[in-house]
Coordinates of C-alpha atoms and ligand atoms in Angstrom, one line a residue:
X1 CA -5.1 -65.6 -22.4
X2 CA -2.0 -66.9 -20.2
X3 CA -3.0 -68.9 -17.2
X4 CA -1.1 -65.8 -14.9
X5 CA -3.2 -63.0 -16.4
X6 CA -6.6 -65.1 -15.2
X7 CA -4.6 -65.7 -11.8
X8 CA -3.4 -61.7 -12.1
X9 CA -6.8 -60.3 -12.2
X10 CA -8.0 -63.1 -9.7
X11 CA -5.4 -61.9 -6.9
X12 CA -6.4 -57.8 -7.7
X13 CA -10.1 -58.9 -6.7
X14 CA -8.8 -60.7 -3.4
X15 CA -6.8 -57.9 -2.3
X16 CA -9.6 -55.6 -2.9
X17 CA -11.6 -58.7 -1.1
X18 CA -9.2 -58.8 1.8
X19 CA -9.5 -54.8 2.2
X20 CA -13.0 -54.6 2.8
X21 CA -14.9 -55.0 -1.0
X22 CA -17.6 -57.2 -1.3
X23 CA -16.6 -60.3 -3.5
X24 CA -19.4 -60.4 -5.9
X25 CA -18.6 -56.2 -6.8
X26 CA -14.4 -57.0 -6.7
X27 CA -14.9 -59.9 -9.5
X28 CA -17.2 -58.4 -11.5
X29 CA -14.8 -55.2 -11.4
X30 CA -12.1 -57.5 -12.2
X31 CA -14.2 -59.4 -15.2
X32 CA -15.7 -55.9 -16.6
X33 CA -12.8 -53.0 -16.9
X34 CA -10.0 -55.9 -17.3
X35 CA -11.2 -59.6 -18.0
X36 CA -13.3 -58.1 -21.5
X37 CA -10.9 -60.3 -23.9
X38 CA -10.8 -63.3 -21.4
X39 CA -12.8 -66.5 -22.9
X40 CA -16.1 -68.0 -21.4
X41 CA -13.5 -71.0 -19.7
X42 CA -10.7 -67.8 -18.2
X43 CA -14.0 -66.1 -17.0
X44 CA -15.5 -69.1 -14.8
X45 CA -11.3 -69.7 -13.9
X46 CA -11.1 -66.5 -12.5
X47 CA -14.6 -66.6 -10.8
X48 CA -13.5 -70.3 -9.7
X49 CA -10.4 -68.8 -7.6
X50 CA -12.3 -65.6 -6.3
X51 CA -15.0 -66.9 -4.8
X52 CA -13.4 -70.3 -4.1
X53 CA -10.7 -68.6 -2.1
X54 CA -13.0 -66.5 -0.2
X55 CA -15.5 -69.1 0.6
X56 CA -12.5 -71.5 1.9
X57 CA -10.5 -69.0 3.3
X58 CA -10.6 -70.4 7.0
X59 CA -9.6 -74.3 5.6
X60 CA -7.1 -72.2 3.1
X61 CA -5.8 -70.1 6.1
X62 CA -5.1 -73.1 8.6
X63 CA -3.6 -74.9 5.8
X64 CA -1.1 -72.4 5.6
X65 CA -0.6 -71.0 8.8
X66 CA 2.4 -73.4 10.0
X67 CA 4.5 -72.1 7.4
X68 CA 4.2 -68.2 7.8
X69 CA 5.2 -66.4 10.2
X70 CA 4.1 -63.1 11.6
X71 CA 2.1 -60.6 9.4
X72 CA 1.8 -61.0 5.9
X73 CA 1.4 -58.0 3.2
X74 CA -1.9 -58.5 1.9
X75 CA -1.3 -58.8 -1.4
X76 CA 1.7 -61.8 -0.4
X77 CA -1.3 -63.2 1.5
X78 CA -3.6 -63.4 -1.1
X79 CA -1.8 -64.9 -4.0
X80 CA -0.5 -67.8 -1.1
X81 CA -4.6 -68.0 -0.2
X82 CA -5.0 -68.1 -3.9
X83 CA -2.8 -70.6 -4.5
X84 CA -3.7 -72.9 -1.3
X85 CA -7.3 -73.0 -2.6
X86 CA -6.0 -74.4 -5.7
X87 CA -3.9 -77.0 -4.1
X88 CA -6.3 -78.1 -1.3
X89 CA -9.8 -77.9 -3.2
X90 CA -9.6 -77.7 -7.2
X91 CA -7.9 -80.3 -9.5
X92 CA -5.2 -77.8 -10.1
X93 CA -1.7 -80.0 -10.6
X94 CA 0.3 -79.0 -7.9
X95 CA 3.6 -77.6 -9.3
X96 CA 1.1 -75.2 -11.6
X97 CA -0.7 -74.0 -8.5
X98 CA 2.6 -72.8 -7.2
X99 CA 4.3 -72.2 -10.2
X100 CA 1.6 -69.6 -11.8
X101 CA 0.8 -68.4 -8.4
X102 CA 4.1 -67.3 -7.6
X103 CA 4.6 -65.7 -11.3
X104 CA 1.5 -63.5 -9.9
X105 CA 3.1 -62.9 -6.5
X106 CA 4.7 -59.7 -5.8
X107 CA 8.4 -60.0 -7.0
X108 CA 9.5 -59.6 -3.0
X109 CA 7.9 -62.2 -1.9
X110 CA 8.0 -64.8 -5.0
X111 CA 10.7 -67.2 -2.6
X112 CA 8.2 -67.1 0.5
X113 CA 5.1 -68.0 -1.7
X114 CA 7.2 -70.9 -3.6
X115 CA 8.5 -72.2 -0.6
X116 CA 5.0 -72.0 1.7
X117 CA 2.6 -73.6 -1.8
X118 CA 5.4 -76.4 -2.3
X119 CA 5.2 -77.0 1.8
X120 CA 1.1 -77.1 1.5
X121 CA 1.1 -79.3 -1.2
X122 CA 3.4 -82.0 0.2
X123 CA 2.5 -81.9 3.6
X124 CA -0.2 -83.8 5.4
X125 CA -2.8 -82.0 7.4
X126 CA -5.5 -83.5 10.7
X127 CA -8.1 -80.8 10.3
X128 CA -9.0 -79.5 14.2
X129 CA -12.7 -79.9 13.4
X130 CA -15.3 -79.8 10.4
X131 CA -15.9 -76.3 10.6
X132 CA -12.5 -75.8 9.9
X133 CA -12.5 -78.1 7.7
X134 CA -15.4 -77.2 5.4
X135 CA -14.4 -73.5 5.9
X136 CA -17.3 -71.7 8.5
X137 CA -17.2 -69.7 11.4
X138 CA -17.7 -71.8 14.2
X139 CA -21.1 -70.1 14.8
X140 CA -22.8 -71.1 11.3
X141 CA -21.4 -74.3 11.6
X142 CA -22.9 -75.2 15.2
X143 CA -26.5 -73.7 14.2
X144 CA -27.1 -75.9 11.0
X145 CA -26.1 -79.0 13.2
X146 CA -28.1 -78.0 16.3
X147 CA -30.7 -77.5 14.2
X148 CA -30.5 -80.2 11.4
X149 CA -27.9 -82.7 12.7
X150 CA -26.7 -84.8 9.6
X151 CA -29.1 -82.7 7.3
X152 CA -27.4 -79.5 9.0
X153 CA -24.1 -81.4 7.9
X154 CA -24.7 -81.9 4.6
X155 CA -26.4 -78.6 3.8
X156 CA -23.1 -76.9 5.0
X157 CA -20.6 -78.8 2.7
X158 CA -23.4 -78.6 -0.6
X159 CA -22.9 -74.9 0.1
X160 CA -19.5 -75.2 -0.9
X161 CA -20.4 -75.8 -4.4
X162 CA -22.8 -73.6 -5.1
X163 CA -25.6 -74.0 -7.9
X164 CA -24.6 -72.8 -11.3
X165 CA -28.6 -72.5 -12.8
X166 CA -29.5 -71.9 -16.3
X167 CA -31.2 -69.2 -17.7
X168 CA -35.1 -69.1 -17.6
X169 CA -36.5 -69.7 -20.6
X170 CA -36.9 -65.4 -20.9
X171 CA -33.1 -65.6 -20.5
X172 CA -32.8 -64.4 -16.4
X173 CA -30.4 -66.4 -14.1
X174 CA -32.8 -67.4 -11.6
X175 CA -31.7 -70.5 -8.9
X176 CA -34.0 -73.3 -9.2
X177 CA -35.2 -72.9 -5.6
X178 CA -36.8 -68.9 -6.5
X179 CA -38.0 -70.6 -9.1
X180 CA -40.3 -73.2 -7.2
X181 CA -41.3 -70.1 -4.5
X182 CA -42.5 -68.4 -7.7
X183 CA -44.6 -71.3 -8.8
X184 CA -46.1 -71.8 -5.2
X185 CA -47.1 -68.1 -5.5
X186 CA -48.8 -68.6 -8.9
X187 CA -50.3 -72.1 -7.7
X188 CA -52.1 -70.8 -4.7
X189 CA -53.6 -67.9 -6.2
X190 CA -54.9 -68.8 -9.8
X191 CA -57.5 -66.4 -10.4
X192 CA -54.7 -63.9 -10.6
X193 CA -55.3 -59.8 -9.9
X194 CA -53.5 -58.1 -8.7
X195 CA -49.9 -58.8 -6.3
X196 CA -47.6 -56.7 -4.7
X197 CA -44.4 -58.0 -3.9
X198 CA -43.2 -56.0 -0.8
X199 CA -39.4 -56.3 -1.4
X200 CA -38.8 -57.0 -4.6
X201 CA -35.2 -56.0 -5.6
X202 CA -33.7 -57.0 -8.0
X203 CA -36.7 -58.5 -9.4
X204 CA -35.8 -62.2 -9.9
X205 CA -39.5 -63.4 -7.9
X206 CA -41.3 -60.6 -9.4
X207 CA -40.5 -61.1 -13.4
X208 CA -41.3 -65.0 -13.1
X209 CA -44.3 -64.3 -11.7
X210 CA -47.1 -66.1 -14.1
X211 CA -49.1 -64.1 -16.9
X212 CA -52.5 -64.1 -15.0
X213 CA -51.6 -61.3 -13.1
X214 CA -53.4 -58.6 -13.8
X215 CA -51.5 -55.7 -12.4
X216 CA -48.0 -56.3 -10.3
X217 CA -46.5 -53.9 -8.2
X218 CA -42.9 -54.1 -7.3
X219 CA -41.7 -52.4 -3.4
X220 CA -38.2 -52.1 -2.5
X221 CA -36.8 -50.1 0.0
X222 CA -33.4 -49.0 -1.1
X223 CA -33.2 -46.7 -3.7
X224 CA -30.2 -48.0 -5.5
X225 CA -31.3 -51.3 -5.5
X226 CA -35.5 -50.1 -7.0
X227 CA -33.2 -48.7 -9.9
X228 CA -31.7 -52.4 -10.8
X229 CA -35.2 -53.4 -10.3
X230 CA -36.6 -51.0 -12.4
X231 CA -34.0 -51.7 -15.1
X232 CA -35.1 -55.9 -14.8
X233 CA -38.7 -55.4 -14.8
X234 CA -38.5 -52.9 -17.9
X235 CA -36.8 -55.6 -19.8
X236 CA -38.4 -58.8 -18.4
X237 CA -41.9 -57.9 -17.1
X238 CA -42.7 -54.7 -19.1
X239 CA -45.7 -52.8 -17.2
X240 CA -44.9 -53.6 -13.8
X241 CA -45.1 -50.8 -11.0
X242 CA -42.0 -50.3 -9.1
X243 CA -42.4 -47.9 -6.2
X244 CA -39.7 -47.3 -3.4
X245 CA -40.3 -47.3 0.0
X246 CA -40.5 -49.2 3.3
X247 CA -42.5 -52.4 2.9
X248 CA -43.7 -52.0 6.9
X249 CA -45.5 -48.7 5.6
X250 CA -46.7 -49.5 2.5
X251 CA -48.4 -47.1 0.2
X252 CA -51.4 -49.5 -0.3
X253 CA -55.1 -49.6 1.1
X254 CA -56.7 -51.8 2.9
X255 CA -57.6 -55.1 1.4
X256 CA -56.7 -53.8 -2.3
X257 CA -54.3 -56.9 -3.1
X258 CA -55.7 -59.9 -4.4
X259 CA -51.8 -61.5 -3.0
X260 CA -48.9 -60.4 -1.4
X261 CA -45.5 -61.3 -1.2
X262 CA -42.8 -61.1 1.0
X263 CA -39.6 -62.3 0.0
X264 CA -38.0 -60.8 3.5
X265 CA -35.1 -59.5 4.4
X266 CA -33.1 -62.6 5.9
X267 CA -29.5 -63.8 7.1
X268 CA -29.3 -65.6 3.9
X269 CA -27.4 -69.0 4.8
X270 CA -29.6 -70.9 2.6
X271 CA -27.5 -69.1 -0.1
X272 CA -23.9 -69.3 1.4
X273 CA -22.4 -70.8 -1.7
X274 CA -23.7 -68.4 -3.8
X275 CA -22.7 -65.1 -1.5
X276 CA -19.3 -66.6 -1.2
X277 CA -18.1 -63.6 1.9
X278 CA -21.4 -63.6 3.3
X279 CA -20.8 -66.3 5.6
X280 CA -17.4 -63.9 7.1
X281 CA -19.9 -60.9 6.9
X282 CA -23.0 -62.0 8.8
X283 CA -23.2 -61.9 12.4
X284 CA -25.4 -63.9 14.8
X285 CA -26.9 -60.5 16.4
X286 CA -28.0 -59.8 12.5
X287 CA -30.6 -62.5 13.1
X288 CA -32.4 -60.5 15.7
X289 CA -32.9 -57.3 14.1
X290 CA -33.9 -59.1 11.4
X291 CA -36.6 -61.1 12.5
X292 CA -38.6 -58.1 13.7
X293 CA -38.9 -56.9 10.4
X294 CA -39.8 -60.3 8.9
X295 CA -42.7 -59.6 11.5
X296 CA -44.0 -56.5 10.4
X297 CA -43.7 -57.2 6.7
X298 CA -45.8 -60.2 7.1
X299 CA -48.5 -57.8 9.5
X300 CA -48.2 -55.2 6.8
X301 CA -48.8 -57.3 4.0
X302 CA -51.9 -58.9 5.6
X303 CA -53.1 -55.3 5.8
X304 CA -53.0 -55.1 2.3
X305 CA -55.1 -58.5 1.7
X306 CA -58.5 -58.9 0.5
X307 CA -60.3 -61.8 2.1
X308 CA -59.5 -65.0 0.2
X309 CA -56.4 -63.2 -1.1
X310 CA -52.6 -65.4 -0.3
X311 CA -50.0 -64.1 1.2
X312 CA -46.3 -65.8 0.4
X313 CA -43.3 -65.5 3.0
X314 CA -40.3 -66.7 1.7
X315 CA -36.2 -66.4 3.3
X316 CA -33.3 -68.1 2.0
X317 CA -32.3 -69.5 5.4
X318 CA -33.2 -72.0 7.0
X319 CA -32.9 -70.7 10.6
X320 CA -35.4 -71.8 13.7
X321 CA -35.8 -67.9 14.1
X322 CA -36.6 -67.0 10.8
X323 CA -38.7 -70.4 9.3
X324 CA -40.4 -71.1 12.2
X325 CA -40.4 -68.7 14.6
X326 CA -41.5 -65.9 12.5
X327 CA -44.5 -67.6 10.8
X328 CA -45.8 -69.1 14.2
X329 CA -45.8 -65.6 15.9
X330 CA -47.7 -63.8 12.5
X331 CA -49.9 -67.0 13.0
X332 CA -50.5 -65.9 16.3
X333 CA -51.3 -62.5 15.9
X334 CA -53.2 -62.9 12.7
X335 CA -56.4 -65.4 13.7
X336 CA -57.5 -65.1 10.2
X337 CA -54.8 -66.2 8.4
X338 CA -55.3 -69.7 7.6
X339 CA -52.1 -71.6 6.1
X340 CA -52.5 -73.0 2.8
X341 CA -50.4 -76.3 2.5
X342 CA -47.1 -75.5 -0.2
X343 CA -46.6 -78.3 -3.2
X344 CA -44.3 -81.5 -1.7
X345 CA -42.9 -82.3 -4.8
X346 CA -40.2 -80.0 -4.2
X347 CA -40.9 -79.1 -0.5
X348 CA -39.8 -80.9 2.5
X349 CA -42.9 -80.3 5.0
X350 CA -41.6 -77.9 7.9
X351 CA -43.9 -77.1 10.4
X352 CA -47.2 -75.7 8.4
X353 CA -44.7 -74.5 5.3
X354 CA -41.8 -75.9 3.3
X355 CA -38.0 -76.0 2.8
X356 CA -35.6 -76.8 0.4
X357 CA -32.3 -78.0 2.2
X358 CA -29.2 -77.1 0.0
X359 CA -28.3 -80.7 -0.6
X360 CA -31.7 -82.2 -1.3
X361 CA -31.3 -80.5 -5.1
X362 CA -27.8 -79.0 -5.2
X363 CA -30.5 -75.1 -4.8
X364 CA -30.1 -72.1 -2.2
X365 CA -31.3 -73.2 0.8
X366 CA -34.9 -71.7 1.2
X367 CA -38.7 -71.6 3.2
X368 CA -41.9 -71.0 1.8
X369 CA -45.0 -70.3 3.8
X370 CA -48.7 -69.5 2.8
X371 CA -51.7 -68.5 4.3
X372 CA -55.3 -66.8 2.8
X373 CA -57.3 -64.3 4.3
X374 CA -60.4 -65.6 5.8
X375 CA -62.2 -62.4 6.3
Ligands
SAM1 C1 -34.4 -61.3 -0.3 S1 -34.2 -59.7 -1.1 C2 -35.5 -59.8 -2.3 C3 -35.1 -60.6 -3.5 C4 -36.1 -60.5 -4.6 N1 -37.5 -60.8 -4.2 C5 -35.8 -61.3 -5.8 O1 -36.3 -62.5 -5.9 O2 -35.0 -60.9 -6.6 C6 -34.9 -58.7 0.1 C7 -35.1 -57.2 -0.4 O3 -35.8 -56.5 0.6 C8 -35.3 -55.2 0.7 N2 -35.8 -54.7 2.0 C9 -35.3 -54.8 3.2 N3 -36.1 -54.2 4.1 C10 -37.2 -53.8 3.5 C11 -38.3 -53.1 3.9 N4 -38.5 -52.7 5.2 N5 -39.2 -52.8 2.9 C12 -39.1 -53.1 1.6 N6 -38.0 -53.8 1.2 C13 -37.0 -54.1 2.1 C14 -33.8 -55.4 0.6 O4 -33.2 -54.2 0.2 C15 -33.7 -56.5 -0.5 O5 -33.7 -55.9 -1.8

């Protein structure tokens, strides 16, 4: 396959990108009705400049904004953000960034792109600030480093290249940090029985959940989302239980779950690399709307506990709100719920549960807290 078709099919999925699609559903579009003759190495090229370019699009963007002028086409904008990325953040050569971008750019506008890439590549930039920089709203940006300084810092530009894991040994692409919530879960609860994993879709928590579990059943709230999960736990935890519905009113009695967990809605920027538009989509108001349902998932799921039984709260953020605030105020109301102290080896200690920082092992960013039931 030609270097332009990759960069063809790449520039289709950023138009669709720039019009509104979500970036994950435009590449795999792009990679399933055209990209099916592409090679494993054209596959990860064209993945590479999708979600590349969208995750740097405001470092792309000022790159290229001395040189255009007025409003661009969006297709003429996405093959110069295309080609930009390639220039300012991969080891593309430089005349083959603008060369094959501008065989991909619409005929019109072939001069404009050529003479805008050959400008960016030669030119010498001061970045205004790291946010620019490192390519995040100024919002995300100012909340990692209020809240972790350096570690904030660091965290934000790991995010920029994100965690490629490898399969589980049943063959599921799982990152490493689900992996080590998963183990927690199985850890604190030995004796097994039975577990119901309040919001489960798609299923990656649920189908590594160890083999002394007796009976596991799988919530999820959305029913087009309970039908992927039904579809993963047929084929990678046969016999599980999926039922739809809202995990604050869950079909369950009283004290009939030996554990519970719940992997809660969150704002997600522990997985920023990985959800390369989600840091453009996400809004700080999203936090608050979220956190109350973090709350009564966590009171709901304690309903469901026998005493003894573990419950498991886990978010891949790493927000105040949502790893610390959340837990203290289900501490608060809960008097029973006594927290149970998650593994170190993995877990930085943060306030009575643990996080993974993006950096410390290249993961998602992610918290885990625990408690049992004591009566
Ligand atoms: C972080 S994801 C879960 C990921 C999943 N545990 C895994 O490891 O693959 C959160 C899920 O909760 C679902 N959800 C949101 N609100 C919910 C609610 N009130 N009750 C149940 N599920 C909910 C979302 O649709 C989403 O699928």
């Amino acid at each position: 396959m030609k270097a332009t078709t990759s960069r063809q099919l790449a520039a289709q999925a950023l138009i669709e990108i720039s019009s509104g699609a979500r970036a994950n559903d435009a590449l795999a579009a792009a990679l399933t009705e055209q990209g099916t003759d592409l090679t494993v190495r054209d596959r990860a090229f064209v993945t590479e400049l999708v979600q590349g370019t969208t995750r740097m699009r405001r470092a792309v963007d000022y790159a290229l904004e001395p040189y255009v002028d007025g409003k661009l086409d969006p297709d003429v904008r996405s093959a110069l953000r295309m080609g930009a990325h390639q220039i300012l953040h991969l080891r593309t050569p430089p005349h083959a960034a603008v060369n094959d971008t501008v065989a991909v750019a619409p005929r019109r506008a072939r001069g404009l792109v050529n003479a805008v890439l050959r400008k960016v590549a030669t030119s010498d930039r001061e970045w205004p600030n790291e946010a620019t920089q490192f390519s995040y709203p100024d919002w995300i940006w100012n909340l990692f480093v209020d809240t972790w300084g350096e570690d904030g810092r660091l965290a934000l530009i790991a995010m920029n290249s994100p965690e490629q894991p490898d399969p589980r040994s049943d063959g599921y692409v799982q990152g490493q940090a689900s992996q080590w919530v998963g183990e927690a879960i199985d850890a604190a609860s030995e004796s097994g029985g039975v577990i119901v994993d309040l919001c489960a879709a798609p299923g990656g928590k649920t189908t590594a959940l160890g083999s002394h579990w007796s009976k596991v059943w799988a919530n999820e709230i959305d029913p087009s989302r309970a039908r992927l999960l039904q579809q993963l736990v047929h084929r990678y935890r046969p016999g599980t239980n999926v039922v739809v519905g809202d995990g604050t009113q869950a079909p369950f009695l009283d004290g009939s779950a030996d554990a519970v967990l719940v992997d809660a809605p969150c704002s997600g920027l522990g997985a920023l690399g990985r959800r390369s538009d989600a840091r453009w989509r996400i809004s700080e108001q999203a936090i608050t709307r979220l956190i109350e349902v973090q709350g009564a998932l966590l009171d709901e799921a304690f309903r469901l506990l026998r005493p003894h039984g573990v419950l498991t709260y886990s978010v891949c953020t790493v927000t105040q709100e949502e790893t610390v605030d959340v837990p203290r105020a289900f501490e608060t109301r809960q008097q029973h719920a006594a927290s149970i102290e998650v593994p170190e080896l993995r877990w930085r200690r943060h306030h009575k549960g643990g996080v993974v920082l993006p950096h410390d092992y290249g993961t998602d960013g992610m918290a885990v807290f625990q408690w049992r039931r004591l009566l």
